[in-house]
């Protein structure tokens, strides 16, 4: 039963779980979340997270009864390849004070897998309602909502964009040698596991290589993201290079419909963007020698990734910002 003290409290979704055949949404009071933290998972309180747990069907009915023809003009979403400065961008947007920034929220990132055996429309409806509730709360704070997806969300790019009319989207990319060197130096779980494929088959060139394991997986994920956006066209979409971030930050903020004057915008790149303990640490770039050594040892995979990157650049100039 819903706690009477929460009747008039704005609750936001923080998690969706599957228990047997039941789908449950965990809701929390946003003031309990440390939204200044770099990642959404670190914003959740250490104690019991949910202020209310409700069945997904019931929650969706409540949301749909409170809204119709929802638009997302106050929401901005960031797609990206891995290790490309997306957390740096999100942190800088957050630090300028006019936004609620959710960096890689699991209630979005894990939604497709949790609902994989459900009707296709349920995924889109749930995504729309979850982001709609967050946009509504951000609006009460007189702020915009910015969501940075995880680096695998390009797999659902079309469905996401179709579900969020009026939202503005950005794709952040980076040259392959920097991305792959970082991925293989500090390997995330999704490249350590055996390749199981996605909605995109493995690129043909990788099937012929002598390398295997994480090297192939990292290259495959990079190529998938790049080729997903290579020929992509959308009225509310831009692509931006990591190398252009600092110079183009004012243009990005304008594109995202922020009204901050350029002279009032601050860009910080001297601290480590992915610090998870709230303590600032100096950012130490990887040396040229390490990158060159990596490129020499992984020339086959890099050649494949570079071909996809070059094809992307031919159709997408180094900066594609449209006000």
mmCIF file of C-alpha atoms in Angstrom:
data_model
loop_
_atom_site.group_PDB
_atom_site.id
_atom_site.type_symbol
_atom_site.label_atom_id
_atom_site.label_comp_id
_atom_site.label_asym_id
_atom_site.label_seq_id
_atom_site.Cartn_x
_atom_site.Cartn_y
_atom_site.Cartn_z
ATOM 1 C CA UNK A 1 0.000 0.000 0.000
ATOM 2 C CA UNK A 2 1.219 3.440 -0.838
ATOM 3 C CA UNK A 3 2.443 5.396 2.183
ATOM 4 C CA UNK A 4 -0.011 8.251 2.831
ATOM 5 C CA UNK A 5 2.875 10.647 3.532
ATOM 6 C CA UNK A 6 4.037 10.161 -0.072
ATOM 7 C CA UNK A 7 0.686 10.946 -1.625
ATOM 8 C CA UNK A 8 1.670 14.403 -2.860
ATOM 9 C CA UNK A 9 5.400 13.704 -3.212
ATOM 10 C CA UNK A 10 7.075 13.592 -6.624
ATOM 11 C CA UNK A 11 8.599 10.123 -6.972
ATOM 12 C CA UNK A 12 10.992 9.253 -9.788
ATOM 13 C CA UNK A 13 11.876 5.797 -11.169
ATOM 14 C CA UNK A 14 15.318 4.568 -10.162
ATOM 15 C CA UNK A 15 15.123 0.860 -10.948
ATOM 16 C CA UNK A 16 13.028 -1.749 -12.717
ATOM 17 C CA UNK A 17 13.325 -5.400 -11.700
ATOM 18 C CA UNK A 18 11.810 -8.699 -12.724
ATOM 19 C CA UNK A 19 10.778 -11.036 -9.907
ATOM 20 C CA UNK A 20 9.458 -14.266 -11.374
ATOM 21 C CA UNK A 21 6.777 -13.141 -13.811
ATOM 22 C CA UNK A 22 6.283 -9.789 -12.067
ATOM 23 C CA UNK A 23 7.776 -6.508 -13.278
ATOM 24 C CA UNK A 24 8.316 -3.985 -10.499
ATOM 25 C CA UNK A 25 9.279 -0.314 -10.612
ATOM 26 C CA UNK A 26 11.269 1.163 -7.722
ATOM 27 C CA UNK A 27 10.421 4.825 -7.080
ATOM 28 C CA UNK A 28 12.329 7.261 -4.873
ATOM 29 C CA UNK A 29 12.099 10.820 -3.671
ATOM 30 C CA UNK A 30 14.652 12.699 -5.803
ATOM 31 C CA UNK A 31 15.883 14.736 -2.863
ATOM 32 C CA UNK A 32 17.331 11.499 -1.463
ATOM 33 C CA UNK A 33 19.565 11.090 -4.528
ATOM 34 C CA UNK A 34 23.049 12.581 -4.814
ATOM 35 C CA UNK A 35 22.608 13.790 -8.380
ATOM 36 C CA UNK A 36 25.879 15.713 -8.290
ATOM 37 C CA UNK A 37 27.751 12.383 -8.518
ATOM 38 C CA UNK A 38 29.296 11.437 -11.843
ATOM 39 C CA UNK A 39 27.230 8.268 -12.395
ATOM 40 C CA UNK A 40 23.612 7.554 -11.569
ATOM 41 C CA UNK A 41 24.515 4.323 -9.753
ATOM 42 C CA UNK A 42 26.556 6.379 -7.286
ATOM 43 C CA UNK A 43 23.667 8.803 -6.760
ATOM 44 C CA UNK A 44 21.479 6.113 -5.186
ATOM 45 C CA UNK A 45 21.406 6.025 -1.391
ATOM 46 C CA UNK A 46 23.273 3.228 0.333
ATOM 47 C CA UNK A 47 20.228 2.422 2.462
ATOM 48 C CA UNK A 48 16.936 1.059 1.092
ATOM 49 C CA UNK A 49 16.571 2.728 -2.297
ATOM 50 C CA UNK A 50 12.831 2.651 -2.939
ATOM 51 C CA UNK A 51 10.215 4.828 -1.272
ATOM 52 C CA UNK A 52 7.576 2.953 -3.226
ATOM 53 C CA UNK A 53 7.558 -0.295 -5.214
ATOM 54 C CA UNK A 54 4.742 -0.748 -7.699
ATOM 55 C CA UNK A 55 3.858 -3.165 -10.480
ATOM 56 C CA UNK A 56 4.877 -1.878 -13.898
ATOM 57 C CA UNK A 57 1.397 -2.184 -15.409
ATOM 58 C CA UNK A 58 -0.193 -0.210 -12.576
ATOM 59 C CA UNK A 59 2.511 2.450 -12.698
ATOM 60 C CA UNK A 60 2.127 2.882 -16.463
ATOM 61 C CA UNK A 61 -1.631 3.318 -16.070
ATOM 62 C CA UNK A 62 -1.051 6.019 -13.451
ATOM 63 C CA UNK A 63 1.400 7.862 -15.682
ATOM 64 C CA UNK A 64 -0.756 7.688 -18.786
ATOM 65 C CA UNK A 65 -3.747 9.002 -16.866
ATOM 66 C CA UNK A 66 -1.704 12.056 -15.913
ATOM 67 C CA UNK A 67 -0.330 12.878 -19.371
ATOM 68 C CA UNK A 68 -1.183 12.679 -23.047
ATOM 69 C CA UNK A 69 0.694 13.501 -26.226
ATOM 70 C CA UNK A 70 3.892 13.806 -24.210
ATOM 71 C CA UNK A 71 6.687 15.902 -25.734
ATOM 72 C CA UNK A 72 10.332 15.937 -24.697
ATOM 73 C CA UNK A 73 11.473 19.424 -25.653
ATOM 74 C CA UNK A 74 13.198 19.830 -22.280
ATOM 75 C CA UNK A 75 15.157 16.573 -22.570
ATOM 76 C CA UNK A 76 18.526 15.961 -24.233
ATOM 77 C CA UNK A 77 20.155 12.563 -24.724
ATOM 78 C CA UNK A 78 23.765 11.605 -25.425
ATOM 79 C CA UNK A 79 24.763 8.500 -27.397
ATOM 80 C CA UNK A 80 28.479 7.728 -27.633
ATOM 81 C CA UNK A 81 31.212 5.234 -28.320
ATOM 82 C CA UNK A 82 33.043 3.976 -25.240
ATOM 83 C CA UNK A 83 35.891 5.970 -23.675
ATOM 84 C CA UNK A 84 35.206 9.107 -25.690
ATOM 85 C CA UNK A 85 34.781 11.834 -23.065
ATOM 86 C CA UNK A 86 31.028 11.413 -22.611
ATOM 87 C CA UNK A 87 31.336 11.543 -18.812
ATOM 88 C CA UNK A 88 33.481 14.663 -19.158
ATOM 89 C CA UNK A 89 30.761 16.263 -21.280
ATOM 90 C CA UNK A 90 28.004 15.230 -18.851
ATOM 91 C CA UNK A 91 29.949 16.598 -15.879
ATOM 92 C CA UNK A 92 30.488 19.930 -17.588
ATOM 93 C CA UNK A 93 26.818 20.227 -18.492
ATOM 94 C CA UNK A 94 25.917 19.447 -14.875
ATOM 95 C CA UNK A 95 28.406 21.947 -13.456
ATOM 96 C CA UNK A 96 26.783 24.795 -15.350
ATOM 97 C CA UNK A 97 23.741 24.426 -13.133
ATOM 98 C CA UNK A 98 20.756 24.503 -15.468
ATOM 99 C CA UNK A 99 20.192 20.767 -15.780
ATOM 100 C CA UNK A 100 19.443 17.500 -14.052
ATOM 101 C CA UNK A 101 21.997 15.054 -15.496
ATOM 102 C CA UNK A 102 21.493 11.286 -15.307
ATOM 103 C CA UNK A 103 24.655 9.500 -16.348
ATOM 104 C CA UNK A 104 24.070 5.907 -17.496
ATOM 105 C CA UNK A 105 20.953 5.200 -15.403
ATOM 106 C CA UNK A 106 20.402 1.440 -15.191
ATOM 107 C CA UNK A 107 16.618 1.838 -15.344
ATOM 108 C CA UNK A 108 17.193 2.841 -18.980
ATOM 109 C CA UNK A 109 20.274 0.757 -19.815
ATOM 110 C CA UNK A 110 18.847 -2.541 -18.578
ATOM 111 C CA UNK A 111 15.274 -1.950 -19.703
ATOM 112 C CA UNK A 112 15.511 -3.775 -23.031
ATOM 113 C CA UNK A 113 16.912 -6.947 -21.449
ATOM 114 C CA UNK A 114 14.376 -6.969 -18.607
ATOM 115 C CA UNK A 115 11.478 -6.595 -21.057
ATOM 116 C CA UNK A 116 12.915 -8.778 -23.833
ATOM 117 C CA UNK A 117 10.114 -11.346 -23.578
ATOM 118 C CA UNK A 118 7.338 -8.730 -23.460
ATOM 119 C CA UNK A 119 5.374 -7.014 -26.219
ATOM 120 C CA UNK A 120 7.612 -4.601 -28.208
ATOM 121 C CA UNK A 121 5.424 -1.594 -27.416
ATOM 122 C CA UNK A 122 5.886 -2.105 -23.674
ATOM 123 C CA UNK A 123 9.574 -1.191 -23.888
ATOM 124 C CA UNK A 124 8.842 2.083 -25.698
ATOM 125 C CA UNK A 125 5.926 2.962 -23.391
ATOM 126 C CA UNK A 126 8.003 2.296 -20.282
ATOM 127 C CA UNK A 127 10.974 4.282 -21.555
ATOM 128 C CA UNK A 128 8.739 7.208 -22.467
ATOM 129 C CA UNK A 129 7.001 7.259 -19.083
ATOM 130 C CA UNK A 130 10.212 6.923 -17.085
ATOM 131 C CA UNK A 131 11.954 9.758 -18.890
ATOM 132 C CA UNK A 132 8.736 11.784 -18.841
ATOM 133 C CA UNK A 133 8.546 11.613 -15.040
ATOM 134 C CA UNK A 134 12.157 12.717 -14.736
ATOM 135 C CA UNK A 135 11.609 15.560 -17.228
ATOM 136 C CA UNK A 136 8.583 16.685 -15.224
ATOM 137 C CA UNK A 137 10.564 16.761 -11.978
ATOM 138 C CA UNK A 138 13.490 18.581 -13.631
ATOM 139 C CA UNK A 139 10.987 21.152 -14.890
ATOM 140 C CA UNK A 140 9.790 21.761 -11.337
ATOM 141 C CA UNK A 141 13.406 22.675 -10.549
ATOM 142 C CA UNK A 142 13.381 24.979 -13.610
ATOM 143 C CA UNK A 143 15.978 22.752 -15.227
ATOM 144 C CA UNK A 144 16.335 20.622 -18.336
ATOM 145 C CA UNK A 145 16.884 16.869 -18.246
ATOM 146 C CA UNK A 146 20.065 15.449 -19.775
ATOM 147 C CA UNK A 147 20.536 11.689 -20.059
ATOM 148 C CA UNK A 148 23.871 10.168 -20.993
ATOM 149 C CA UNK A 149 23.257 6.604 -22.126
ATOM 150 C CA UNK A 150 25.771 3.811 -21.685
ATOM 151 C CA UNK A 151 27.935 3.024 -24.711
ATOM 152 C CA UNK A 152 25.766 0.066 -25.809
ATOM 153 C CA UNK A 153 22.512 1.987 -26.190
ATOM 154 C CA UNK A 154 23.148 2.650 -29.871
ATOM 155 C CA UNK A 155 21.686 -0.829 -30.386
ATOM 156 C CA UNK A 156 18.263 0.693 -29.604
ATOM 157 C CA UNK A 157 18.863 4.077 -31.204
ATOM 158 C CA UNK A 158 15.840 4.104 -33.540
ATOM 159 C CA UNK A 159 13.335 2.976 -30.904
ATOM 160 C CA UNK A 160 14.662 5.507 -28.384
ATOM 161 C CA UNK A 161 14.417 8.411 -30.798
ATOM 162 C CA UNK A 162 10.936 7.436 -31.924
ATOM 163 C CA UNK A 163 9.802 7.232 -28.294
ATOM 164 C CA UNK A 164 10.970 10.736 -27.357
ATOM 165 C CA UNK A 165 9.476 13.298 -29.778
ATOM 166 C CA UNK A 166 10.970 16.753 -29.371
ATOM 167 C CA UNK A 167 14.075 15.470 -27.586
ATOM 168 C CA UNK A 168 17.476 16.528 -28.917
ATOM 169 C CA UNK A 169 20.163 13.888 -29.432
ATOM 170 C CA UNK A 170 23.936 14.008 -29.665
ATOM 171 C CA UNK A 171 26.388 11.317 -30.747
ATOM 172 C CA UNK A 172 29.892 11.726 -29.337
ATOM 173 C CA UNK A 173 32.701 9.869 -31.091
ATOM 174 C CA UNK A 174 36.475 9.537 -30.968
ATOM 175 C CA UNK A 175 39.252 8.123 -33.123
ATOM 176 C CA UNK A 176 39.576 4.338 -32.741
ATOM 177 C CA UNK A 177 43.133 4.076 -31.417
ATOM 178 C CA UNK A 178 42.302 6.114 -28.292
ATOM 179 C CA UNK A 179 39.072 4.205 -27.670
ATOM 180 C CA UNK A 180 40.478 0.710 -28.177
ATOM 181 C CA UNK A 181 43.644 1.395 -26.176
ATOM 182 C CA UNK A 182 41.518 2.509 -23.229
ATOM 183 C CA UNK A 183 39.070 -0.403 -23.522
ATOM 184 C CA UNK A 184 41.825 -3.013 -23.629
ATOM 185 C CA UNK A 185 43.858 -1.402 -20.854
ATOM 186 C CA UNK A 186 40.870 -1.402 -18.508
ATOM 187 C CA UNK A 187 38.475 -4.007 -19.853
ATOM 188 C CA UNK A 188 34.727 -3.699 -19.136
ATOM 189 C CA UNK A 189 32.782 -6.935 -18.724
ATOM 190 C CA UNK A 190 31.074 -6.655 -22.094
ATOM 191 C CA UNK A 191 34.367 -7.134 -23.962
ATOM 192 C CA UNK A 192 35.737 -9.819 -21.635
ATOM 193 C CA UNK A 193 32.914 -12.223 -22.448
ATOM 194 C CA UNK A 194 32.668 -14.321 -25.578
ATOM 195 C CA UNK A 195 31.055 -12.422 -28.432
ATOM 196 C CA UNK A 196 27.334 -13.233 -28.571
ATOM 197 C CA UNK A 197 26.292 -10.641 -31.126
ATOM 198 C CA UNK A 198 23.722 -7.877 -31.052
ATOM 199 C CA UNK A 199 21.163 -6.644 -33.510
ATOM 200 C CA UNK A 200 24.162 -6.106 -35.795
ATOM 201 C CA UNK A 201 26.181 -9.099 -36.960
ATOM 202 C CA UNK A 202 29.931 -9.151 -36.540
ATOM 203 C CA UNK A 203 31.612 -7.100 -39.241
ATOM 204 C CA UNK A 204 33.020 -9.362 -41.950
ATOM 205 C CA UNK A 205 36.571 -8.029 -41.728
ATOM 206 C CA UNK A 206 36.929 -9.186 -38.118
ATOM 207 C CA UNK A 207 36.119 -12.792 -38.967
ATOM 208 C CA UNK A 208 39.358 -13.081 -40.933
ATOM 209 C CA UNK A 209 41.733 -11.755 -38.276
ATOM 210 C CA UNK A 210 44.214 -13.755 -36.245
ATOM 211 C CA UNK A 211 43.334 -11.849 -33.077
ATOM 212 C CA UNK A 212 40.515 -13.027 -30.820
ATOM 213 C CA UNK A 213 38.829 -12.425 -27.481
ATOM 214 C CA UNK A 214 38.699 -8.920 -26.009
ATOM 215 C CA UNK A 215 40.521 -7.335 -28.959
ATOM 216 C CA UNK A 216 37.854 -8.541 -31.384
ATOM 217 C CA UNK A 217 35.013 -7.694 -28.999
ATOM 218 C CA UNK A 218 36.254 -4.153 -28.388
ATOM 219 C CA UNK A 219 36.670 -3.527 -32.103
ATOM 220 C CA UNK A 220 33.247 -4.979 -32.843
ATOM 221 C CA UNK A 221 31.516 -2.741 -30.309
ATOM 222 C CA UNK A 222 33.330 0.305 -31.651
ATOM 223 C CA UNK A 223 32.449 -0.506 -35.276
ATOM 224 C CA UNK A 224 28.816 -1.195 -34.365
ATOM 225 C CA UNK A 225 28.403 2.219 -32.762
ATOM 226 C CA UNK A 226 30.172 4.071 -35.567
ATOM 227 C CA UNK A 227 28.311 2.373 -38.403
ATOM 228 C CA UNK A 228 24.970 2.776 -36.620
ATOM 229 C CA UNK A 229 25.345 6.552 -36.997
ATOM 230 C CA UNK A 230 27.297 6.713 -40.263
ATOM 231 C CA UNK A 231 24.334 7.324 -42.568
ATOM 232 C CA UNK A 232 21.884 8.383 -39.893
ATOM 233 C CA UNK A 233 19.672 11.401 -40.443
ATOM 234 C CA UNK A 234 17.309 12.956 -37.915
ATOM 235 C CA UNK A 235 16.024 16.497 -37.484
ATOM 236 C CA UNK A 236 17.044 16.638 -33.805
ATOM 237 C CA UNK A 237 20.456 14.994 -34.013
ATOM 238 C CA UNK A 238 24.076 16.149 -34.102
ATOM 239 C CA UNK A 239 27.451 14.407 -34.025
ATOM 240 C CA UNK A 240 30.484 15.831 -32.236
ATOM 241 C CA UNK A 241 34.091 14.711 -31.985
ATOM 242 C CA UNK A 242 35.883 14.322 -28.660
ATOM 243 C CA UNK A 243 38.580 16.635 -30.006
ATOM 244 C CA UNK A 244 35.995 19.388 -30.549
ATOM 245 C CA UNK A 245 34.328 19.202 -27.133
ATOM 246 C CA UNK A 246 35.952 22.146 -25.391
ATOM 247 C CA UNK A 247 35.792 24.515 -28.366
ATOM 248 C CA UNK A 248 32.243 23.545 -29.261
ATOM 249 C CA UNK A 249 30.813 23.329 -25.756
ATOM 250 C CA UNK A 250 28.936 26.651 -26.135
ATOM 251 C CA UNK A 251 27.419 25.443 -29.435
ATOM 252 C CA UNK A 252 26.409 22.158 -27.816
ATOM 253 C CA UNK A 253 24.687 24.011 -24.982
ATOM 254 C CA UNK A 254 22.860 26.207 -27.491
ATOM 255 C CA UNK A 255 21.783 23.150 -29.470
ATOM 256 C CA UNK A 256 20.485 21.601 -26.236
ATOM 257 C CA UNK A 257 18.389 24.771 -25.767
ATOM 258 C CA UNK A 258 20.224 26.101 -22.714
ATOM 259 C CA UNK A 259 20.030 29.884 -22.439
ATOM 260 C CA UNK A 260 23.320 30.406 -20.606
ATOM 261 C CA UNK A 261 25.486 33.135 -22.112
ATOM 262 C CA UNK A 262 28.729 31.828 -23.634
ATOM 263 C CA UNK A 263 30.790 34.079 -21.343
ATOM 264 C CA UNK A 264 29.181 32.388 -18.325
ATOM 265 C CA UNK A 265 29.982 28.824 -19.430
ATOM 266 C CA UNK A 266 32.877 27.032 -17.755
ATOM 267 C CA UNK A 267 34.721 24.004 -19.145
ATOM 268 C CA UNK A 268 36.752 21.816 -16.782
ATOM 269 C CA UNK A 269 38.972 19.043 -18.132
ATOM 270 C CA UNK A 270 41.780 18.921 -15.590
ATOM 271 C CA UNK A 271 40.138 16.440 -13.217
ATOM 272 C CA UNK A 272 39.399 12.748 -13.702
ATOM 273 C CA UNK A 273 35.787 12.658 -14.917
ATOM 274 C CA UNK A 274 35.019 9.100 -13.774
ATOM 275 C CA UNK A 275 35.948 9.465 -10.113
ATOM 276 C CA UNK A 276 33.279 7.567 -8.165
ATOM 277 C CA UNK A 277 34.055 8.551 -4.588
ATOM 278 C CA UNK A 278 33.287 12.248 -4.974
ATOM 279 C CA UNK A 279 36.964 13.165 -4.505
ATOM 280 C CA UNK A 280 38.560 15.176 -7.302
ATOM 281 C CA UNK A 281 41.616 13.583 -8.863
ATOM 282 C CA UNK A 282 43.904 15.023 -11.517
ATOM 283 C CA UNK A 283 43.398 13.681 -15.029
ATOM 284 C CA UNK A 284 46.578 12.061 -16.357
ATOM 285 C CA UNK A 285 46.486 11.506 -20.134
ATOM 286 C CA UNK A 286 47.947 8.360 -21.641
ATOM 287 C CA UNK A 287 51.430 8.958 -23.044
ATOM 288 C CA UNK A 288 52.099 9.017 -26.773
ATOM 289 C CA UNK A 289 54.548 6.139 -26.341
ATOM 290 C CA UNK A 290 51.880 3.871 -24.841
ATOM 291 C CA UNK A 291 49.392 4.700 -27.606
ATOM 292 C CA UNK A 292 51.978 4.083 -30.333
ATOM 293 C CA UNK A 293 53.003 0.765 -28.788
ATOM 294 C CA UNK A 294 49.350 -0.279 -28.602
ATOM 295 C CA UNK A 295 48.782 0.685 -32.239
ATOM 296 C CA UNK A 296 51.737 -1.404 -33.342
ATOM 297 C CA UNK A 297 50.617 -4.473 -31.380
ATOM 298 C CA UNK A 298 46.978 -4.239 -32.515
ATOM 299 C CA UNK A 299 47.406 -3.124 -36.103
ATOM 300 C CA UNK A 300 44.887 -5.595 -37.580
ATOM 301 C CA UNK A 301 41.943 -4.604 -35.399
ATOM 302 C CA UNK A 302 42.807 -0.945 -35.643
ATOM 303 C CA UNK A 303 42.853 -1.096 -39.440
ATOM 304 C CA UNK A 304 39.297 -2.436 -39.437
ATOM 305 C CA UNK A 305 38.072 0.165 -36.946
ATOM 306 C CA UNK A 306 39.820 2.934 -38.864
ATOM 307 C CA UNK A 307 37.999 2.012 -42.096
ATOM 308 C CA UNK A 308 34.630 2.370 -40.370
ATOM 309 C CA UNK A 309 35.747 5.607 -38.733
ATOM 310 C CA UNK A 310 36.912 7.045 -42.054
ATOM 311 C CA UNK A 311 33.587 6.114 -43.670
ATOM 312 C CA UNK A 312 31.777 7.864 -40.822
ATOM 313 C CA UNK A 313 33.853 11.026 -41.248
ATOM 314 C CA UNK A 314 33.214 11.158 -44.966
ATOM 315 C CA UNK A 315 29.486 11.524 -44.276
ATOM 316 C CA UNK A 316 29.780 13.415 -40.992
ATOM 317 C CA UNK A 317 32.157 16.396 -40.879
ATOM 318 C CA UNK A 318 34.262 16.758 -37.753
ATOM 319 C CA UNK A 319 31.523 18.895 -36.230
ATOM 320 C CA UNK A 320 27.831 18.750 -37.135
ATOM 321 C CA UNK A 321 26.089 21.240 -34.888
ATOM 322 C CA UNK A 322 22.792 22.587 -36.136
ATOM 323 C CA UNK A 323 21.128 25.218 -33.907
#
